[in-house]
Amino acid sequence: MKLIFNTVFLVAVMATQVQAGEVKVTWQEPEKYTDIRPGNESKSGFQARMIKELDQVFADMAKKLPDACQWDVTVTDVDLAGDVRPFFRNTVDDIRVIKDLYWPRMTFSFDLKDEKGKSIASGTENIKDMNFLMRSGLATGNSSFRYEEQMLRDWFAKQQREKVFPSR
């Protein structure tokens, strides 16, 4: 009897779980981006880590979209917060200097489709956060690219607030 109850309970829980929207992010020619230079790691490793972490940010935002939505994003440029400068010591490592004049920027196009494949929102965005150092709190995600993450989350929230993107 307990096995039947547990099985029915599990099926009921699984039936009530809501699927989130999905996102597909394409990083177009990242080697030509304005600034994704590393400070103290290899360029290819840094680039792969940035893409992986920002892919996760997009995936987290897509969870706020209704079921069966497909969100296609093509990133065409990234300019990370800060600027990479040589570290003047007995090392070859550079450091990323964060100052308010080196704000984060990102250019991308997007197409959001409903469950029938009909486009409900599309466009090209050139987002930037000139006040990135004036914030009292930043995104709570696990990205080490916190300024870029916050910029993306703010943009996404604005899309939902203005009803460009539907909400769950």
CSV table of C-alpha atoms in Angstrom, one decimal:
chain,number,residue,atom,x,y,z
A,1,MET,CA,0.0,0.0,0.0
A,2,LYS,CA,2.9,2.4,0.9
A,3,LEU,CA,4.5,1.7,-2.5
A,4,ILE,CA,1.3,2.6,-4.3
A,5,PHE,CA,0.9,5.8,-2.3
A,6,ASN,CA,4.5,6.8,-3.0
A,7,THR,CA,4.1,6.1,-6.7
A,8,VAL,CA,0.9,8.1,-7.0
A,9,PHE,CA,2.5,10.9,-5.0
A,10,LEU,CA,5.6,11.0,-7.2
A,11,VAL,CA,3.4,11.0,-10.4
A,12,ALA,CA,1.3,13.8,-9.0
A,13,VAL,CA,4.4,15.9,-8.1
A,14,MET,CA,5.9,15.3,-11.6
A,15,ALA,CA,2.7,16.3,-13.3
A,16,THR,CA,2.6,19.6,-11.4
A,17,GLN,CA,6.1,20.6,-12.3
A,18,VAL,CA,6.2,23.5,-14.7
A,19,GLN,CA,8.6,23.4,-17.6
A,20,ALA,CA,10.5,26.6,-18.2
A,21,GLY,CA,11.3,28.3,-21.4
A,22,GLU,CA,14.5,27.2,-23.2
A,23,VAL,CA,17.4,29.4,-24.4
A,24,LYS,CA,20.0,28.7,-27.1
A,25,VAL,CA,22.9,31.1,-27.0
A,26,THR,CA,25.3,31.4,-29.9
A,27,TRP,CA,28.6,33.2,-29.3
A,28,GLN,CA,29.5,34.7,-32.7
A,29,GLU,CA,33.2,35.1,-33.2
A,30,PRO,CA,34.2,35.7,-29.6
A,31,GLU,CA,37.9,36.1,-30.6
A,32,LYS,CA,36.8,39.5,-32.2
A,33,TYR,CA,34.9,40.8,-29.1
A,34,THR,CA,36.0,44.2,-27.8
A,35,ASP,CA,37.3,42.9,-24.5
A,36,ILE,CA,37.3,39.4,-23.1
A,37,ARG,CA,41.0,39.5,-22.1
A,38,PRO,CA,42.1,37.5,-19.1
A,39,GLY,CA,44.1,38.8,-16.3
A,40,ASN,CA,46.0,35.7,-15.0
A,41,GLU,CA,44.8,32.7,-17.0
A,42,SER,CA,45.0,31.6,-20.6
A,43,LYS,CA,42.9,33.4,-23.2
A,44,SER,CA,41.1,30.3,-24.4
A,45,GLY,CA,40.4,29.1,-20.8
A,46,PHE,CA,39.1,32.5,-19.8
A,47,GLN,CA,36.9,32.8,-22.9
A,48,ALA,CA,35.5,29.3,-22.3
A,49,ARG,CA,34.8,30.1,-18.6
A,50,MET,CA,33.1,33.4,-19.5
A,51,ILE,CA,30.9,31.7,-22.1
A,52,LYS,CA,29.9,28.9,-19.7
A,53,GLU,CA,29.1,31.2,-16.9
A,54,LEU,CA,27.1,33.6,-19.0
A,55,ASP,CA,25.3,30.7,-20.7
A,56,GLN,CA,24.1,29.8,-17.2
A,57,VAL,CA,22.9,33.3,-16.6
A,58,PHE,CA,20.8,33.2,-19.8
A,59,ALA,CA,19.5,29.7,-18.8
A,60,ASP,CA,18.4,31.1,-15.4
A,61,MET,CA,16.6,33.9,-17.0
A,62,ALA,CA,14.9,31.6,-19.5
A,63,LYS,CA,13.3,29.7,-16.5
A,64,LYS,CA,11.2,32.8,-16.0
A,65,LEU,CA,9.6,32.4,-19.4
A,66,PRO,CA,6.4,30.5,-20.0
A,67,ASP,CA,6.4,26.8,-20.9
A,68,ALA,CA,7.6,25.8,-24.4
A,69,CYS,CA,9.0,29.3,-25.2
A,70,GLN,CA,12.2,29.1,-27.3
A,71,TRP,CA,14.6,32.0,-26.9
A,72,ASP,CA,17.4,32.3,-29.4
A,73,VAL,CA,20.2,34.7,-28.6
A,74,THR,CA,23.3,35.5,-30.7
A,75,VAL,CA,26.0,37.4,-28.9
A,76,THR,CA,28.0,39.6,-31.3
A,77,ASP,CA,30.2,41.6,-28.9
A,78,VAL,CA,31.2,41.7,-25.2
A,79,ASP,CA,33.2,44.4,-23.4
A,80,LEU,CA,33.8,43.3,-19.9
A,81,ALA,CA,33.8,45.7,-16.9
A,82,GLY,CA,37.3,47.0,-16.2
A,83,ASP,CA,40.4,47.1,-18.3
A,84,VAL,CA,43.3,44.6,-18.3
A,85,ARG,CA,46.6,46.2,-17.4
A,86,PRO,CA,50.1,44.8,-17.0
A,87,PHE,CA,51.1,44.0,-13.5
A,88,PHE,CA,54.4,45.7,-12.8
A,89,ARG,CA,56.2,43.1,-10.8
A,90,ASN,CA,58.3,40.0,-11.5
A,91,THR,CA,55.5,38.2,-13.2
A,92,VAL,CA,53.8,37.9,-16.6
A,93,ASP,CA,50.3,38.1,-15.2
A,94,ASP,CA,48.1,41.0,-15.9
A,95,ILE,CA,45.3,42.4,-13.7
A,96,ARG,CA,41.8,43.7,-14.5
A,97,VAL,CA,41.4,47.2,-13.2
A,98,ILE,CA,37.8,48.1,-12.3
A,99,LYS,CA,37.0,51.8,-12.6
A,100,ASP,CA,33.7,53.5,-13.4
A,101,LEU,CA,34.9,54.6,-16.8
A,102,TYR,CA,35.2,50.9,-18.0
A,103,TRP,CA,31.6,49.9,-17.8
A,104,PRO,CA,30.3,46.5,-19.1
A,105,ARG,CA,28.6,46.3,-22.5
A,106,MET,CA,27.1,43.6,-24.6
A,107,THR,CA,25.6,43.5,-28.1
A,108,PHE,CA,23.3,40.6,-29.1
A,109,SER,CA,20.2,39.8,-31.2
A,110,PHE,CA,17.4,37.7,-29.9
A,111,ASP,CA,14.2,36.0,-31.1
A,112,LEU,CA,11.6,34.7,-28.6
A,113,LYS,CA,9.1,32.2,-30.0
A,114,ASP,CA,6.0,30.8,-28.4
A,115,GLU,CA,5.1,27.1,-28.2
A,116,LYS,CA,3.8,27.2,-31.8
A,117,GLY,CA,7.1,28.6,-33.1
A,118,LYS,CA,5.6,32.1,-33.7
A,119,SER,CA,8.0,35.0,-33.0
A,120,ILE,CA,6.6,37.1,-30.1
A,121,ALA,CA,9.6,39.3,-29.5
A,122,SER,CA,12.8,39.9,-31.5
A,123,GLY,CA,15.5,42.6,-31.9
A,124,THR,CA,19.0,43.7,-31.5
A,125,GLU,CA,20.3,45.1,-28.2
A,126,ASN,CA,23.3,47.1,-27.3
A,127,ILE,CA,23.2,47.1,-23.5
A,128,LYS,CA,25.5,48.8,-21.1
A,129,ASP,CA,25.6,49.7,-17.4
A,130,MET,CA,27.4,53.0,-16.9
A,131,ASN,CA,26.5,52.9,-13.2
A,132,PHE,CA,27.7,49.4,-12.5
A,133,LEU,CA,29.8,50.5,-9.5
A,134,MET,CA,27.0,52.6,-7.9
A,135,ARG,CA,24.9,49.6,-7.0
A,136,SER,CA,24.5,48.5,-3.4
A,137,GLY,CA,23.9,44.9,-4.4
A,138,LEU,CA,24.8,42.7,-7.3
A,139,ALA,CA,23.3,39.6,-8.9
A,140,THR,CA,23.3,36.7,-6.6
A,141,GLY,CA,24.2,34.1,-9.2
A,142,ASN,CA,27.3,32.1,-9.2
A,143,SER,CA,29.0,34.0,-12.1
A,144,SER,CA,32.4,35.5,-11.6
A,145,PHE,CA,31.2,38.1,-14.2
A,146,ARG,CA,28.9,39.8,-11.7
A,147,TYR,CA,28.7,43.1,-13.4
A,148,GLU,CA,27.8,41.6,-16.7
A,149,GLU,CA,25.4,39.2,-15.0
A,150,GLN,CA,23.6,42.1,-13.3
A,151,MET,CA,23.4,44.1,-16.5
A,152,LEU,CA,21.8,41.1,-18.3
A,153,ARG,CA,19.4,40.4,-15.4
A,154,ASP,CA,18.3,44.1,-15.3
A,155,TRP,CA,17.7,44.1,-19.1
A,156,PHE,CA,15.7,40.9,-18.9
A,157,ALA,CA,13.6,42.2,-15.9
A,158,LYS,CA,12.9,45.4,-17.9
A,159,GLN,CA,11.7,43.2,-20.9
A,160,GLN,CA,9.3,41.4,-18.6
A,161,ARG,CA,8.2,44.6,-16.8
A,162,GLU,CA,7.4,46.3,-20.1
A,163,LYS,CA,5.6,43.1,-21.3
A,164,VAL,CA,8.0,42.6,-24.2
A,165,PHE,CA,8.7,39.1,-22.8
A,166,PRO,CA,5.9,37.1,-21.2
A,167,SER,CA,6.2,35.9,-17.6
A,168,ARG,CA,5.3,32.6,-16.1
